[in-house]
Amino acid sequence: MTISRRHFLKGIAATSAAALIGQSLLVRGAQAAVSADGTWRMAGSHWGAVKALVKGGVVTEIKPFERDKYPTDMINGIKGLIYNPSRIRYPMARLDWLKNRENSDRKQRGDNRFVRLTWDEALDLFHEELERIQTTYGPSGLYAGATGWRQTGQFHSCGSHMQRAVNLHGNFVNKVGDYSTGAGQVILPYVMGSTEVYDQGTSWPLILENTDTIILWANDLYKNLQVGWNCETHDSYAYLAQLKDKIADGSIKVISVDPVKSKTQDYLQCEQQYINPQSDVAFMLALAHTLYSEDLHDKDFLNTYTLGFEPFIDYVLGKGDDGIEKTPEWAAKISGVDAERIREFARLMAAGRTQLIFGWAIQRQQHGEQPYWAGAVLAAMLGQIGLPGGGISYAHHYSGIGIPPTGASVPGGFPRNLDPGKVPEHPSTDFKGASRIIPVARWIDCILEPGGKLQYNGSEVTYPDIKMSIFSGCNPWHHHQDHNRMKRAFYELETVVTIDYSWNATCRFSDLVLPACTQFERNDIDVYGGYSKTGILAMHKLVDPLFHSRTDFDIFTDLSRRYGRHKEYTQNKDEFQWLKELYNDCKKANEDKYPMPEFEQFWEGGYVHFGEGKNWVRHASFREDPEVNAVGTPSGFIEISSRKIGSYGYDDCQQHPIWMEKAERSHGGPGSDKHPLWLQSVHPDKRLHSQMCESDEYRATYAVQGREPVFLSPEDAKARGINDGDLVRVFNDRGQLLAGAVVSDNFPAGVIRIQEGAWYGPTDASIGALDTYGDPNTLTLDVGTSRLAQAPSANTCLVDIEVFTGTVPEVTSFGGPTVVNT
Ligand SMILES: Nc1nc2c(c(=O)[nH]1)N[C@H]1C(S)=C(S)[C@@H](COP(=O)(O)OP(=O)(O)OC[C@H]3O[C@@H](n4cnc5c(=O)[nH]c(N)nc54)[C@H](O)[C@@H]3O)O[C@H]1N2
Ligand SMILES: Nc1nc2c(c(=O)[nH]1)N[C@H]1C(S)=C(S)[C@@H](COP(=O)(O)OP(=O)(O)OC[C@H]3O[C@@H](n4cnc5c(=O)[nH]c(N)nc54)[C@H](O)[C@@H]3O)O[C@H]1N2
Ligand SMILES: [Mo]
């Protein structure tokens, strides 16, 4: 059964071509046909709440939900997401794993050769592996701490289904934190008293009314508000349109602090403050220096609401251990911002009502805790925290934050945990001295160094010896950094199980792959308006699950049946009984404020709209009375210096914000002599991470020579003889990828962009293999932000780029596995 490499590549091409969906495969869906003209049904997704025309059992047209006045272009990719050659059709097992199981040749992982199984065979294998791991290694041998952007829908949220079913079998290693805000959600509770990143923010109407200057700090919200955690209705865009008008008539000034001219800047036609990548803290310290030395800081605010200003300002003034005064001249050298401009910037911020609005990419870099902390200190020095249109926000680019909240209750979800009083089939809690919970972005370290110790947020983590991993609703072979390092770690895993609807790189590196269906093939209920809870949406099943795919709920019902726990898992309720119960609980909770119709009426009508919410100001109550409404820091005040953090003794996150050099930094920083270009892997304009990359027609609207675009400046292109549209190789010592060059004036010299979520497609399974499509995580650095948060540092990454001159390999990312018949 050995297949030569040439054969193997031919095999991949052949599968892709044969993979186009034939009529016969749609027959099952055809049974659901309603009439020749079809019916419009309500559906939803992260890209938008939509209406879908279903004709003859096929989704033929998608249009926006009538309440979505700013629909995104991405809904045009939905049809291609449902019907596409990368859909997982059947349960599959990796060829050598099926033969040799825990003794398989794990170096073959990634060669993409798989064998088709029946559902019974696949679930028996899944169950056998759970048994084997629990009895051989105990709970510390199993990692099921999946983290990711499952599809929308409160009931079918797939991570909950996986964890509940697996937990009914036995305990497992779980995770804390996420890739989005890993550093922010750990540092800000010490400083501001809550995560801030996942909290409601001051309402846009109040910002529009009261603010003189908005600083968008590393925030491309016009791009990133296109997707939401729930079914999106894009109400924030109405406020951005008003903001654009106010910029045009001069009543609000907006400055985007970003190395790149962003989509937001282009839309708003606002100013840009260019800054060298990863140098923001130096710039901020110099702003603090100016505010202080020109007496522009609010002493009353600092005295009344904050603690620990002195040690911080001593450090800024050069009285700290390093003895360096953080003058604008000092910061200019690091940040590339002229010293006089830094002074002007500080004066502007102090001159009127100023709202700082941070994005998240800036904390997805080494020492990512520091810019958030330094930002909070600047806001405290300006003294406007808690005023309408002043202070600081860390989340106005996310899921409806800033839309006046309705305060309505929304439906809960399927329970992730065991019901009270229940214990797993294998109740052992013996983690063999290892930690039960690990910081999420450190799971690869854990596999590479079992028993190793890690400092994390004031405690010590001991890495468990993981032998089996389960992934559902996440794509770690896009989301985690440094794929070649990941390959080494995957040699240590005996068994990897993935449940997904699309054959992405995580499937390729798994042993057992189970086909889930998409959200358009099941019934569900969701929120729209995100954090502001504007309404509830019915997500009608449009077509039956394609091929042999099933809902996650069905998959895990059948898995738990194998250990006799399916009735506990489902609580003896089917899909519709669950939906009704979730709806009715919500109806009851809203009884007084928002009377809701009966479930049947809601389901028929498609949605319940709660209407307009009320304006709200973040931290207003704290400002009003800091004693009664203390923030959640150890002292109850905003902590400019933190004794608690200081007590941990971490050199990479000390007791107040400081400037620290990065492991890799462009514009003269470490490593830039060898690989001079900073690679930023921001969130994609036309995808949600890796979701929808597989939508072939839609991908063709942005791909360059069939590859992911890499954006670069005219200067860098010229210096390397690269023309717009060229096929290029991007590389560093960690890896190499092919991409298509887009030369753009939006990018300054030294900065290139490849958007995260591009599907990894290596030429072969070997370490260092060329990625044929362009996943930036082939190149990124896999280190924790600091001992405090241990969050991912994807944006600390240097590379170089050249015209590709070799024989051009086909893209291997799409079209599913090479099916081997045994
Ligand atoms: N270099 C770099 N890397 C990054 C980032 C970055 O900025 N730069 N950003 C990070 C961030 S913030 C995030 S949030 C992560 C995102 O990382 P992920 O959340 O892992 O990314 P997604 O592509 O959304 O992956 C979700 C997967 O779940 C599958 N799925 C969706 N719905 C269902 C379902 O109902 N059932 C099942 N079984 N499967 C389903 C999808 O097909 C897809 O494969 O990436 C991180 N990685
Ligand atoms: N269309 C779309 N929207 C999304 C997502 C998606 O996949 N697609 N994902 C969602 C998710 S899960 C998340 S976590 C959020 C992510 O939200 P963010 O992390 O805020 O978004 P990014 O797009 O990665 O980066 C935002 C901006 O930060 C800038 N930037 C990066 N590094 C630096 C720096 O060192 N200094 C400065 N000053 N600027 C810097 C970039 O140039 C970019 O313009 O977006 C959400 N929205
Ligand atoms: Mo995220």
Short mmCIF file of C-alpha atoms in Angstrom, two decimals, residues 242-502:
data_model
loop_
_atom_site.label_atom_id
_atom_site.label_comp_id
_atom_site.label_asym_id
_atom_site.label_seq_id
_atom_site.Cartn_x
_atom_site.Cartn_y
_atom_site.Cartn_z
CA GLN A 242 -22.37 58.94 11.54
CA LEU A 243 -18.78 59.10 12.69
CA LYS A 244 -17.64 59.44 9.08
CA ASP A 245 -19.98 62.46 8.69
CA LYS A 246 -18.67 64.04 11.88
CA ILE A 247 -15.10 63.64 10.71
CA ALA A 248 -16.05 65.26 7.40
CA ASP A 249 -17.71 68.25 9.10
CA GLY A 250 -14.81 68.62 11.56
CA SER A 251 -16.73 67.94 14.76
CA ILE A 252 -14.77 64.82 15.69
CA LYS A 253 -11.13 64.04 15.00
CA VAL A 254 -10.15 60.40 14.63
CA ILE A 255 -6.58 59.16 14.57
CA SER A 256 -5.72 55.57 13.73
CA VAL A 257 -2.48 54.55 15.44
CA ASP A 258 -1.36 51.77 13.18
CA PRO A 259 1.66 50.93 11.03
CA VAL A 260 -0.79 50.20 8.20
CA LYS A 261 -3.44 52.34 6.52
CA SER A 262 -6.43 50.29 7.60
CA LYS A 263 -9.77 49.60 5.97
CA THR A 264 -11.35 51.70 8.73
CA GLN A 265 -9.09 54.63 8.00
CA ASP A 266 -9.94 54.40 4.34
CA TYR A 267 -13.67 54.27 5.07
CA LEU A 268 -13.74 57.02 7.70
CA GLN A 269 -11.20 59.16 5.84
CA CYS A 270 -9.52 59.83 9.16
CA GLU A 271 -5.91 60.54 10.07
CA GLN A 272 -3.27 57.89 10.56
CA GLN A 273 -0.49 58.03 13.11
CA TYR A 274 2.16 55.76 11.67
CA ILE A 275 4.14 53.84 14.28
CA ASN A 276 6.82 51.16 13.98
CA PRO A 277 5.30 47.75 14.74
CA GLN A 278 5.48 46.51 18.36
CA SER A 279 6.84 49.84 19.58
CA ASP A 280 3.62 51.33 20.97
CA VAL A 281 4.68 51.16 24.61
CA ALA A 282 7.70 53.37 23.96
CA PHE A 283 5.40 55.90 22.28
CA MET A 284 2.93 55.71 25.19
CA LEU A 285 5.62 56.22 27.81
CA ALA A 286 6.75 59.35 25.98
CA LEU A 287 3.12 60.56 25.87
CA ALA A 288 3.00 60.08 29.64
CA HIS A 289 6.29 61.97 29.90
CA THR A 290 4.83 64.92 27.99
CA LEU A 291 1.52 64.93 29.87
CA TYR A 292 3.45 65.02 33.13
CA SER A 293 6.18 67.43 32.25
CA GLU A 294 3.74 69.88 30.64
CA ASP A 295 1.37 69.50 33.59
CA LEU A 296 -1.45 68.23 31.41
CA HIS A 297 -2.34 65.29 33.65
CA ASP A 298 -5.39 65.19 35.92
CA LYS A 299 -3.97 65.07 39.45
CA ASP A 300 -7.39 64.93 41.10
CA PHE A 301 -8.38 61.89 39.10
CA LEU A 302 -5.08 60.16 39.83
CA ASN A 303 -5.48 60.88 43.58
CA THR A 304 -9.10 59.85 43.83
CA TYR A 305 -9.35 56.87 41.54
CA THR A 306 -5.92 55.29 41.10
CA LEU A 307 -3.04 53.78 43.03
CA GLY A 308 0.65 53.58 42.27
CA PHE A 309 1.26 56.55 39.97
CA GLU A 310 4.57 57.49 41.67
CA PRO A 311 6.67 54.41 40.84
CA PHE A 312 5.39 54.60 37.28
CA ILE A 313 6.17 58.25 36.71
CA ASP A 314 9.55 57.84 38.42
CA TYR A 315 10.33 55.18 35.84
CA VAL A 316 9.18 57.50 33.04
CA LEU A 317 11.34 60.31 34.40
CA GLY A 318 14.42 58.12 34.49
CA LYS A 319 14.44 57.58 38.24
CA GLY A 320 13.79 53.85 37.90
CA ASP A 321 16.32 51.02 37.84
CA ASP A 322 17.16 51.47 34.16
CA GLY A 323 17.92 55.16 34.67
CA ILE A 324 16.53 56.05 31.24
CA GLU A 325 14.25 59.03 30.88
CA LYS A 326 11.38 58.15 28.50
CA THR A 327 11.50 61.44 26.61
CA PRO A 328 9.88 61.90 23.21
CA GLU A 329 13.41 61.89 21.77
CA TRP A 330 14.05 58.48 23.34
CA ALA A 331 10.74 57.10 22.04
CA ALA A 332 11.23 58.58 18.56
CA LYS A 333 14.17 56.25 17.94
CA ILE A 334 12.15 53.15 18.78
CA SER A 335 8.73 54.09 17.45
CA GLY A 336 9.63 56.04 14.34
CA VAL A 337 7.36 58.88 15.49
CA ASP A 338 9.00 62.28 15.49
CA ALA A 339 9.57 63.71 19.02
CA GLU A 340 7.69 66.91 18.31
CA ARG A 341 4.77 64.91 16.92
CA ILE A 342 4.68 62.89 20.17
CA ARG A 343 4.35 66.12 22.15
CA GLU A 344 1.58 67.39 19.85
CA PHE A 345 -0.22 64.09 20.19
CA ALA A 346 -0.15 64.31 24.00
CA ARG A 347 -1.39 67.91 23.92
CA LEU A 348 -4.19 66.98 21.57
CA MET A 349 -5.35 64.16 23.82
CA ALA A 350 -5.41 66.50 26.82
CA ALA A 351 -7.11 69.36 24.96
CA GLY A 352 -10.64 67.96 24.97
CA ARG A 353 -12.75 64.87 25.51
CA THR A 354 -10.70 61.91 24.27
CA GLN A 355 -11.84 58.34 23.81
CA LEU A 356 -9.14 55.72 23.41
CA ILE A 357 -10.39 52.63 21.56
CA PHE A 358 -7.98 49.71 21.42
CA GLY A 359 -8.09 46.66 19.19
CA TRP A 360 -6.70 43.29 20.20
CA ALA A 361 -3.85 42.52 17.77
CA ILE A 362 -1.50 44.69 19.80
CA GLN A 363 -1.75 42.31 22.77
CA ARG A 364 -1.19 39.30 20.47
CA GLN A 365 2.55 40.04 20.55
CA GLN A 366 5.34 39.38 23.02
CA HIS A 367 4.77 41.45 26.22
CA GLY A 368 1.24 42.08 24.96
CA GLU A 369 0.16 42.91 28.52
CA GLN A 370 2.18 46.16 28.43
CA PRO A 371 0.39 48.27 25.79
CA TYR A 372 -2.97 47.58 27.47
CA TRP A 373 -1.65 48.56 30.87
CA ALA A 374 0.15 51.64 29.52
CA GLY A 375 -3.05 52.60 27.67
CA ALA A 376 -5.00 52.45 30.93
CA VAL A 377 -2.37 54.65 32.58
CA LEU A 378 -2.67 57.26 29.79
CA ALA A 379 -6.45 57.24 30.16
CA ALA A 380 -6.08 57.67 33.93
CA MET A 381 -3.67 60.59 33.44
CA LEU A 382 -6.23 62.21 31.12
CA GLY A 383 -8.78 61.77 33.91
CA GLN A 384 -11.82 61.01 31.72
CA ILE A 385 -12.53 57.40 32.63
CA GLY A 386 -16.24 57.10 33.43
CA LEU A 387 -17.26 60.20 31.43
CA PRO A 388 -19.44 59.83 28.33
CA GLY A 389 -17.12 59.76 25.33
CA GLY A 390 -13.92 59.74 27.40
CA GLY A 391 -11.60 57.16 28.89
CA ILE A 392 -10.60 53.86 27.38
CA SER A 393 -12.28 50.95 25.64
CA TYR A 394 -10.79 47.62 24.62
CA ALA A 395 -13.63 46.15 22.60
CA HIS A 396 -15.62 48.48 20.35
CA HIS A 397 -14.63 46.30 17.39
CA TYR A 398 -16.37 43.24 18.75
CA SER A 399 -19.85 41.72 18.61
CA GLY A 400 -22.13 44.70 19.05
CA ILE A 401 -20.22 46.28 21.93
CA GLY A 402 -21.17 49.97 21.99
CA ILE A 403 -24.69 49.47 20.65
CA PRO A 404 -27.00 50.64 23.45
CA PRO A 405 -27.81 47.40 25.35
CA THR A 406 -31.42 46.27 25.76
CA GLY A 407 -30.78 44.37 28.97
CA ALA A 408 -32.97 41.53 27.66
CA SER A 409 -32.32 37.92 28.59
CA VAL A 410 -31.24 35.64 25.77
CA PRO A 411 -31.49 31.87 25.38
CA GLY A 412 -28.93 29.72 27.15
CA GLY A 413 -27.17 26.83 25.43
CA PHE A 414 -26.69 23.10 25.65
CA PRO A 415 -24.86 22.38 28.94
CA ARG A 416 -21.12 21.96 28.56
CA ASN A 417 -20.69 20.38 31.97
CA LEU A 418 -22.17 17.34 33.63
CA ASP A 419 -25.48 17.80 35.39
CA PRO A 420 -25.15 18.42 39.13
CA GLY A 421 -24.29 15.31 41.11
CA LYS A 422 -23.24 13.27 38.06
CA VAL A 423 -19.81 11.67 37.81
CA PRO A 424 -18.02 10.35 34.73
CA GLU A 425 -17.97 6.68 33.81
CA HIS A 426 -14.26 6.77 34.71
CA PRO A 427 -14.37 9.04 37.75
CA SER A 428 -10.62 9.19 38.37
CA THR A 429 -9.31 12.66 39.12
CA ASP A 430 -5.73 11.47 39.44
CA PHE A 431 -3.79 13.84 37.20
CA LYS A 432 -0.51 12.31 38.42
CA GLY A 433 0.70 15.55 39.94
CA ALA A 434 0.14 17.48 36.72
CA SER A 435 -2.18 20.45 36.25
CA ARG A 436 -5.73 19.87 35.19
CA ILE A 437 -5.92 23.20 33.41
CA ILE A 438 -3.26 24.70 31.14
CA PRO A 439 -3.04 28.17 29.53
CA VAL A 440 -4.51 27.50 26.11
CA ALA A 441 -1.69 28.76 23.91
CA ARG A 442 0.86 26.58 25.73
CA TRP A 443 -0.63 23.18 24.78
CA ILE A 444 2.12 22.43 22.27
CA ASP A 445 4.82 23.13 24.91
CA CYS A 446 2.94 20.75 27.12
CA ILE A 447 3.06 17.92 24.58
CA LEU A 448 6.74 18.59 23.90
CA GLU A 449 7.77 18.76 27.57
CA PRO A 450 5.52 16.58 29.73
CA GLY A 451 6.26 17.17 33.42
CA GLY A 452 7.70 20.60 32.61
CA LYS A 453 6.92 23.59 34.81
CA LEU A 454 5.46 26.88 33.70
CA GLN A 455 4.94 30.14 35.56
CA TYR A 456 1.49 31.49 34.86
CA ASN A 457 -0.42 34.33 36.50
CA GLY A 458 1.04 33.86 39.94
CA SER A 459 0.94 30.10 39.98
CA GLU A 460 2.98 27.17 38.73
CA VAL A 461 1.60 24.86 36.08
CA THR A 462 2.95 21.31 35.69
CA TYR A 463 2.48 19.98 32.18
CA PRO A 464 0.46 16.76 31.91
CA ASP A 465 1.62 13.95 29.62
CA ILE A 466 -1.01 14.18 26.87
CA LYS A 467 -1.48 11.13 24.63
CA MET A 468 -4.79 11.88 22.95
CA SER A 469 -6.42 15.11 21.76
CA ILE A 470 -9.95 15.86 20.61
CA PHE A 471 -10.78 18.90 18.47
CA SER A 472 -14.25 20.15 17.68
CA GLY A 473 -15.26 23.57 16.40
CA CYS A 474 -11.67 24.72 16.18
CA ASN A 475 -8.87 24.47 13.70
CA PRO A 476 -5.58 24.39 15.61
CA TRP A 477 -3.66 23.77 12.38
CA HIS A 478 -4.56 27.30 11.47
CA HIS A 479 -4.91 28.93 14.88
CA HIS A 480 -1.73 27.89 16.63
CA GLN A 481 1.68 29.36 15.90
CA ASP A 482 4.67 27.61 14.25
CA HIS A 483 3.33 24.60 12.34
CA ASN A 484 6.70 22.89 12.02
CA ARG A 485 7.03 22.89 15.79
CA MET A 486 3.48 21.53 15.96
CA LYS A 487 4.48 18.66 13.70
CA ARG A 488 7.12 17.59 16.23
CA ALA A 489 4.56 17.73 19.01
CA PHE A 490 2.09 15.67 17.02
CA TYR A 491 4.69 12.87 16.78
CA GLU A 492 4.13 12.45 20.53
CA LEU A 493 0.36 12.05 20.33
CA GLU A 494 -1.00 8.53 19.98
CA THR A 495 -4.48 9.54 18.89
CA VAL A 496 -6.03 12.70 17.47
CA VAL A 497 -9.78 12.91 16.85
CA THR A 498 -11.33 15.81 14.95
CA ILE A 499 -14.98 16.61 14.38
CA ASP A 500 -15.56 19.25 11.68
CA TYR A 501 -17.56 19.83 8.53
CA SER A 502 -14.61 20.78 6.34
#
